[in-house]
CSV table of C-alpha atoms and ligand atoms in Angstrom, one decimal:
chain,number,residue,atom,x,y,z
A,1,MET,CA,1.7,-10.0,-2.3
A,2,LYS,CA,1.6,-9.6,-6.1
A,3,LYS,CA,-1.7,-7.6,-6.5
A,4,LEU,CA,-0.8,-4.9,-4.0
A,5,LEU,CA,2.7,-4.7,-5.5
A,6,GLU,CA,1.2,-4.1,-9.0
A,7,GLU,CA,-1.3,-1.6,-7.7
A,8,THR,CA,1.4,0.3,-5.8
A,9,LYS,CA,3.8,0.4,-8.8
A,10,THR,CA,0.9,1.6,-11.1
A,11,ILE,CA,0.0,4.5,-8.7
A,12,MET,CA,3.7,5.5,-8.3
A,13,LYS,CA,4.2,5.4,-12.1
A,14,LYS,CA,0.9,7.3,-12.8
A,15,TYR,CA,1.9,10.2,-10.4
A,16,GLY,CA,5.6,10.0,-11.0
A,17,ILE,CA,6.3,9.2,-7.4
A,18,LYS,CA,9.8,8.4,-6.1
A,19,ALA,CA,9.8,7.4,-2.4
A,20,ASN,CA,11.2,10.2,-0.3
A,21,LYS,CA,13.6,8.7,2.1
A,22,ASP,CA,13.8,11.9,4.3
A,23,LEU,CA,10.0,11.4,5.0
A,24,GLY,CA,10.4,7.8,5.8
A,25,GLN,CA,8.4,6.6,2.8
A,26,ASN,CA,8.4,2.8,2.6
A,27,PHE,CA,5.1,1.7,1.0
A,28,LEU,CA,3.5,-1.5,2.2
A,29,ILE,CA,3.0,-4.1,-0.5
A,30,ASN,CA,2.2,-7.2,1.6
A,31,GLU,CA,-1.5,-8.0,1.8
A,32,GLU,CA,-1.1,-10.3,4.8
A,33,VAL,CA,0.4,-7.4,6.8
A,34,VAL,CA,-2.4,-5.0,5.7
A,35,GLU,CA,-5.0,-7.6,6.8
A,36,ASN,CA,-3.3,-8.1,10.1
A,37,ILE,CA,-3.1,-4.4,10.9
A,38,ILE,CA,-6.8,-4.0,10.0
A,39,ASN,CA,-8.0,-7.0,11.9
A,40,SER,CA,-5.9,-6.4,15.1
A,41,SER,CA,-7.3,-2.8,15.2
A,42,GLU,CA,-10.8,-4.1,15.7
A,43,ILE,CA,-12.5,-1.4,13.8
A,44,SER,CA,-16.2,-0.7,13.8
A,45,LYS,CA,-18.6,1.9,12.3
A,46,GLU,CA,-18.6,3.6,15.7
A,47,ASP,CA,-14.9,4.3,15.3
A,48,LEU,CA,-13.0,7.4,14.3
A,49,ILE,CA,-9.6,6.2,12.9
A,50,ILE,CA,-6.8,8.6,12.8
A,51,GLU,CA,-4.2,7.4,10.3
A,52,ILE,CA,-0.8,9.0,10.4
A,53,GLY,CA,1.2,9.0,7.2
A,54,PRO,CA,-1.3,7.4,4.8
A,55,GLY,CA,1.1,7.7,1.8
A,56,LEU,CA,-0.5,6.2,-1.3
A,57,GLY,CA,-3.5,5.1,0.7
A,58,THR,CA,-2.9,1.3,1.0
A,59,LEU,CA,-4.2,1.1,4.6
A,60,THR,CA,-6.6,3.9,4.0
A,61,LYS,CA,-8.5,1.9,1.5
A,62,GLU,CA,-9.2,-0.9,4.0
A,63,LEU,CA,-9.8,1.5,6.9
A,64,LEU,CA,-12.6,3.3,4.9
A,65,LYS,CA,-14.5,0.1,4.5
A,66,LYS,CA,-14.6,-0.6,8.3
A,67,ALA,CA,-14.6,2.7,10.1
A,68,GLY,CA,-17.3,5.3,10.7
A,69,LYS,CA,-14.8,8.1,9.9
A,70,VAL,CA,-11.1,8.2,8.8
A,71,VAL,CA,-8.9,11.2,9.3
A,72,CYS,CA,-5.6,11.0,7.5
A,73,ILE,CA,-2.7,13.2,8.4
A,74,GLU,CA,0.0,13.3,5.7
A,75,LEU,CA,2.9,15.8,5.4
A,76,ASP,CA,3.7,15.2,1.7
A,77,LYS,CA,1.6,17.3,-0.7
A,78,LYS,CA,2.2,14.8,-3.5
A,79,MET,CA,0.4,12.1,-1.5
A,80,ILE,CA,-2.5,14.4,-0.8
A,81,LYS,CA,-3.3,14.7,-4.5
A,82,ILE,CA,-3.2,10.9,-4.9
A,83,LEU,CA,-5.4,10.3,-1.8
A,84,LYS,CA,-8.0,12.9,-3.0
A,85,ASP,CA,-8.1,11.2,-6.5
A,86,ARG,CA,-8.3,7.7,-5.1
A,87,PHE,CA,-11.0,8.3,-2.5
A,88,ILE,CA,-13.1,11.0,-4.2
A,89,THR,CA,-16.3,9.0,-3.5
A,90,SER,CA,-15.6,8.2,0.1
A,91,SER,CA,-17.8,10.5,2.3
A,92,ASN,CA,-16.2,9.2,5.5
A,93,LEU,CA,-12.7,10.5,4.8
A,94,GLU,CA,-11.0,13.7,5.8
A,95,ILE,CA,-7.4,14.4,4.7
A,96,LEU,CA,-5.1,16.8,6.5
A,97,ASN,CA,-1.9,18.0,4.8
A,98,GLU,CA,0.0,18.6,8.1
A,99,ASP,CA,2.9,17.5,10.2
A,100,VAL,CA,1.3,15.1,12.7
A,101,LEU,CA,3.6,16.5,15.5
A,102,GLN,CA,1.9,19.9,15.0
A,103,VAL,CA,-1.7,18.8,15.0
A,104,ASP,CA,-3.9,19.3,18.0
A,105,LEU,CA,-5.2,15.8,18.1
A,106,ASN,CA,-7.4,16.4,21.2
A,107,GLU,CA,-9.2,19.1,19.3
A,108,LEU,CA,-9.6,16.8,16.3
A,109,ILE,CA,-11.1,13.9,18.3
A,110,LYS,CA,-13.4,16.3,20.1
A,111,LYS,CA,-14.6,17.6,16.8
A,112,HIS,CA,-15.6,14.2,15.5
A,113,LYS,CA,-16.8,12.3,18.7
A,114,GLY,CA,-20.5,12.3,19.0
A,115,ASN,CA,-21.0,13.2,15.3
A,116,ASP,CA,-22.2,10.5,12.8
A,117,ASN,CA,-22.5,8.0,15.7
A,118,ILE,CA,-18.8,8.1,16.4
A,119,LYS,CA,-18.1,6.8,19.9
A,120,LYS,CA,-14.4,5.8,20.1
A,121,ALA,CA,-11.2,7.0,18.5
A,122,LYS,CA,-8.2,4.8,17.5
A,123,ILE,CA,-4.9,5.4,15.9
A,124,VAL,CA,-3.7,3.1,13.1
A,125,ALA,CA,-0.5,3.7,11.1
A,126,ASN,CA,2.5,2.5,9.3
A,127,LEU,CA,4.7,5.2,10.9
A,128,PRO,CA,7.5,7.2,9.3
A,129,TYR,CA,10.4,5.6,11.2
A,130,TYR,CA,12.5,8.7,11.5
A,131,ILE,CA,10.0,10.1,14.1
A,132,THR,CA,8.6,7.0,15.7
A,133,THR,CA,9.4,7.9,19.2
A,134,PRO,CA,8.3,11.6,19.1
A,135,ILE,CA,5.0,10.5,17.6
A,136,ILE,CA,4.3,7.8,20.2
A,137,MET,CA,5.3,10.1,23.0
A,138,LYS,CA,2.9,12.8,21.7
A,139,LEU,CA,0.1,10.3,21.4
A,140,LEU,CA,0.6,9.3,25.1
A,141,GLU,CA,1.6,12.6,26.7
A,142,ASP,CA,-1.3,14.5,25.1
A,143,LYS,CA,-3.6,12.2,27.1
A,144,LEU,CA,-5.8,11.7,24.1
A,145,ASP,CA,-9.3,10.2,24.4
A,146,ILE,CA,-8.3,7.1,22.4
A,147,GLU,CA,-8.8,3.4,22.9
A,148,SER,CA,-5.8,2.0,21.1
A,149,ILE,CA,-2.8,2.6,18.9
A,150,THR,CA,-1.9,0.0,16.3
A,151,VAL,CA,1.3,0.8,14.5
A,152,MET,CA,4.0,-0.6,12.4
A,153,ILE,CA,7.5,0.5,13.5
A,154,GLN,CA,11.0,-0.7,13.4
A,155,LYS,CA,11.4,-4.0,15.3
A,156,GLU,CA,14.2,-2.8,17.6
A,157,VAL,CA,12.0,0.0,18.9
A,158,ALA,CA,8.9,-2.2,19.0
A,159,ASP,CA,10.7,-4.7,21.3
A,160,ARG,CA,11.5,-2.0,23.7
A,161,LEU,CA,8.0,-0.6,23.7
A,162,ILE,CA,6.2,-3.8,24.4
A,163,GLU,CA,8.6,-5.2,27.0
A,164,ILE,CA,7.5,-5.6,30.5
A,165,PRO,CA,9.8,-3.4,32.7
A,166,GLY,CA,12.6,-5.7,34.0
A,167,GLY,CA,12.7,-7.8,30.8
A,168,LYS,CA,15.8,-7.9,28.6
A,169,ASN,CA,14.7,-5.2,26.2
A,170,THR,CA,13.8,-2.7,28.9
A,171,GLY,CA,14.7,1.0,28.2
A,172,ALA,CA,13.4,4.2,29.7
A,173,ILE,CA,10.6,4.3,27.2
A,174,THR,CA,9.4,0.8,28.3
A,175,TYR,CA,8.2,2.4,31.6
A,176,THR,CA,6.3,5.2,29.8
A,177,ILE,CA,4.4,2.7,27.6
A,178,TYR,CA,3.7,0.4,30.5
A,179,TYR,CA,2.4,3.3,32.6
A,180,TYR,CA,-0.2,4.3,30.0
A,181,CYS,CA,-0.8,1.0,28.0
A,182,GLU,CA,-1.1,-2.7,27.8
A,183,SER,CA,0.8,-3.6,24.7
A,184,GLU,CA,1.3,-6.7,22.5
A,185,LYS,CA,3.2,-7.8,19.5
A,186,ILE,CA,1.0,-8.5,16.5
A,187,MET,CA,3.5,-9.6,13.9
A,188,GLU,CA,7.1,-9.3,12.7
A,189,VAL,CA,7.3,-7.9,9.1
A,190,PRO,CA,10.1,-8.8,6.7
A,191,ASN,CA,11.9,-6.0,4.8
A,192,ASN,CA,10.6,-7.2,1.4
A,193,SER,CA,7.0,-6.2,2.5
A,194,PHE,CA,7.8,-2.6,1.3
A,195,ILE,CA,9.0,-0.7,-1.6
A,196,PRO,CA,11.6,0.6,-1.3
A,197,GLU,CA,12.8,-2.0,1.3
A,198,PRO,CA,13.8,-0.4,4.6
A,199,ASP,CA,17.2,-1.1,6.2
A,200,VAL,CA,15.6,-2.5,9.3
A,201,THR,CA,13.1,-5.3,10.1
A,202,SER,CA,9.6,-4.0,11.1
A,203,GLU,CA,7.0,-5.1,13.6
A,204,VAL,CA,3.3,-4.3,14.1
A,205,ILE,CA,2.4,-3.7,17.7
A,206,LYS,CA,-0.9,-2.7,19.5
A,207,MET,CA,-1.0,-0.5,22.6
A,208,LYS,CA,-4.3,-0.5,24.4
A,209,LEU,CA,-4.8,2.5,26.7
A,210,ARG,CA,-5.3,1.5,30.3
A,211,ASN,CA,-8.4,2.9,32.1
A,212,LYS,CA,-6.0,4.1,34.8
A,213,PRO,CA,-2.2,4.3,34.8
A,214,ALA,CA,-0.3,1.2,35.9
A,215,VAL,CA,0.8,2.9,39.2
A,216,GLU,CA,-0.7,5.6,41.3
A,217,ILE,CA,1.5,8.7,41.5
A,218,GLU,CA,0.8,12.3,42.1
A,219,ASN,CA,3.5,13.7,39.9
A,220,PRO,CA,4.4,11.2,37.1
A,221,LYS,CA,6.7,13.7,35.5
A,222,VAL,CA,9.1,13.4,38.5
A,223,MET,CA,9.0,9.6,38.2
A,224,PHE,CA,9.8,9.8,34.5
A,225,MET,CA,12.7,12.2,35.2
A,226,ILE,CA,14.1,9.7,37.6
A,227,ILE,CA,13.8,6.9,35.1
A,228,LYS,CA,15.5,8.9,32.4
A,229,SER,CA,18.3,9.8,34.8
A,230,ALA,CA,18.7,6.1,35.7
A,231,PHE,CA,18.9,5.0,32.1
A,232,MET,CA,21.3,7.8,31.0
A,233,GLN,CA,24.0,5.8,32.9
A,234,ARG,CA,22.5,2.4,32.7
A,235,ARG,CA,25.8,0.5,33.0
A,236,LYS,CA,26.4,2.1,36.4
A,237,THR,CA,24.5,0.9,39.5
A,238,LEU,CA,21.2,2.8,40.1
A,239,LEU,CA,22.8,4.3,43.2
A,240,ASN,CA,25.7,5.8,41.2
A,241,ALA,CA,23.5,6.9,38.2
A,242,LEU,CA,21.0,8.7,40.4
A,243,THR,CA,23.8,10.3,42.6
A,244,ASN,CA,25.7,11.5,39.5
A,245,THR,CA,22.6,13.0,38.0
A,246,GLN,CA,21.8,14.6,41.4
A,247,VAL,CA,18.4,12.9,41.8
A,248,PHE,CA,19.9,11.7,45.1
A,249,ALA,CA,21.3,14.6,47.1
A,250,SER,CA,24.3,12.4,48.1
A,251,LYS,CA,25.3,8.8,47.9
A,252,GLN,CA,24.5,8.4,51.6
A,253,GLU,CA,21.0,9.8,51.0
A,254,GLY,CA,20.5,7.4,48.1
A,255,LEU,CA,21.7,4.4,50.2
A,256,LYS,CA,19.1,5.4,52.9
A,257,ILE,CA,16.3,5.5,50.3
A,258,LEU,CA,17.2,2.2,48.6
A,259,LYS,CA,17.4,0.5,52.0
A,260,LYS,CA,14.0,1.9,53.1
A,261,LEU,CA,12.5,0.5,49.8
A,262,ASN,CA,14.2,-2.9,50.2
A,263,LEU,CA,16.3,-2.4,47.0
A,264,ASP,CA,19.8,-3.8,46.8
A,265,GLU,CA,22.5,-1.1,46.7
A,266,ASN,CA,23.9,-2.8,43.5
A,267,VAL,CA,20.6,-2.8,41.6
A,268,ARG,CA,20.7,-1.4,38.0
A,269,ALA,CA,18.2,0.8,36.2
A,270,GLU,CA,16.5,-2.0,34.3
A,271,ASN,CA,16.0,-4.2,37.3
A,272,LEU,CA,13.3,-2.0,38.9
A,273,SER,CA,9.6,-2.3,38.5
A,274,ILE,CA,7.6,0.8,37.7
A,275,GLN,CA,6.3,0.7,41.3
A,276,ASP,CA,9.9,0.9,42.5
A,277,TYR,CA,10.4,4.1,40.5
A,278,ALA,CA,7.1,5.5,41.8
A,279,ASN,CA,8.3,4.7,45.4
A,280,ILE,CA,11.7,6.5,44.8
A,281,ALA,CA,9.8,9.5,43.4
A,282,LYS,CA,7.7,9.7,46.6
A,283,GLU,CA,10.8,9.6,48.7
A,284,ILE,CA,12.6,12.4,47.0
A,285,LEU,CA,9.6,14.7,46.7
B,301,LIG,N1,0.8,4.3,5.0
B,301,LIG,C1,1.6,4.1,3.9
B,301,LIG,C2,1.9,2.6,3.6
B,301,LIG,O1,1.7,1.8,4.6
B,301,LIG,O2,2.3,2.3,2.5
B,301,LIG,C3,2.9,4.9,3.9
B,301,LIG,C4,3.7,4.7,5.2
B,301,LIG,S1,5.3,5.4,5.1
B,301,LIG,C5,6.2,4.3,6.2
B,301,LIG,C6,5.2,6.9,6.2
B,301,LIG,C7,4.3,8.0,5.7
B,301,LIG,O3,4.3,9.1,6.6
B,301,LIG,C8,4.8,8.6,4.3
B,301,LIG,O4,3.7,8.8,3.5
B,301,LIG,C9,5.3,10.0,4.7
B,301,LIG,O5,5.2,11.0,3.7
B,301,LIG,C10,4.4,10.3,5.9
B,301,LIG,N2,5.1,11.3,6.9
B,301,LIG,C11,6.4,11.5,7.1
B,301,LIG,N3,6.5,12.5,8.1
B,301,LIG,C12,5.3,12.9,8.5
B,301,LIG,C13,4.8,13.8,9.4
B,301,LIG,N4,5.6,14.5,10.2
B,301,LIG,N5,3.5,14.0,9.5
B,301,LIG,C14,2.6,13.2,8.8
B,301,LIG,N6,3.0,12.3,7.9
B,301,LIG,C15,4.3,12.1,7.7
């Protein structure tokens, strides 16, 4: 851990950097974690890597050695200057000073795919934790032409994202991830792997995009609306939650649907498989 810690401190001192908490700046100083993120991303020279929030460039430095092309998206202008200075000789790096939530990633991938022998796109990042969920939802809902997403995020969120629907950490977002991806835990990361130390434990996870979604459904938006409604009142039975949120026109109607789908009337939101939710969506459409 020492060498990276020294390097990070030196860069911060040289540029007068104080980590900006509002931008979720916790800089990685653990070499083992860097190595794990890079190895689990399975990067080749045919890959375009989009790195979100490169910060001082700790991951960027390793990504540049392995990838055909690296595009970094960083909101903080101070980091842009550092990245430009550090990687001035790297011809396979593009740096964008933007808010990742505002970037047209489809356009960006289209621009690079096919050039310089680039065949696949992957996302790699130590994400700013204050916007973990919006970033991941954007990556999935924009239906990007990407192969995988390897990210470090807070452990509590990670456990929900990689859960199989029905498991103890299931939340509404579990179904979204499962619909689009096969996901796995890479490693848990202790707080002292960063400066400054974050308040929460972190975890690296990898989400591989499925060739086709986990269930067949004509209108997935309706299914996700039902899931969201069910989890808004997750302590209630599914029947009550979906009646209260007017997904079911009435309790009687709901009972009829649950019976038809062989679901117990006392079942709760987290007990259903994604196929069960797809079936409910088909019934109410
Ligand atoms: N990759 C570096 C590392 O591992 O040490 C820094 C990771 S730090 C957790 C998150 C980075 O995301 C910071 O550099 C921060 O400035 C940047 N960031 C925050 N909000 C952003 C946004 N909306 N768009 C792009 N980058 C953002």
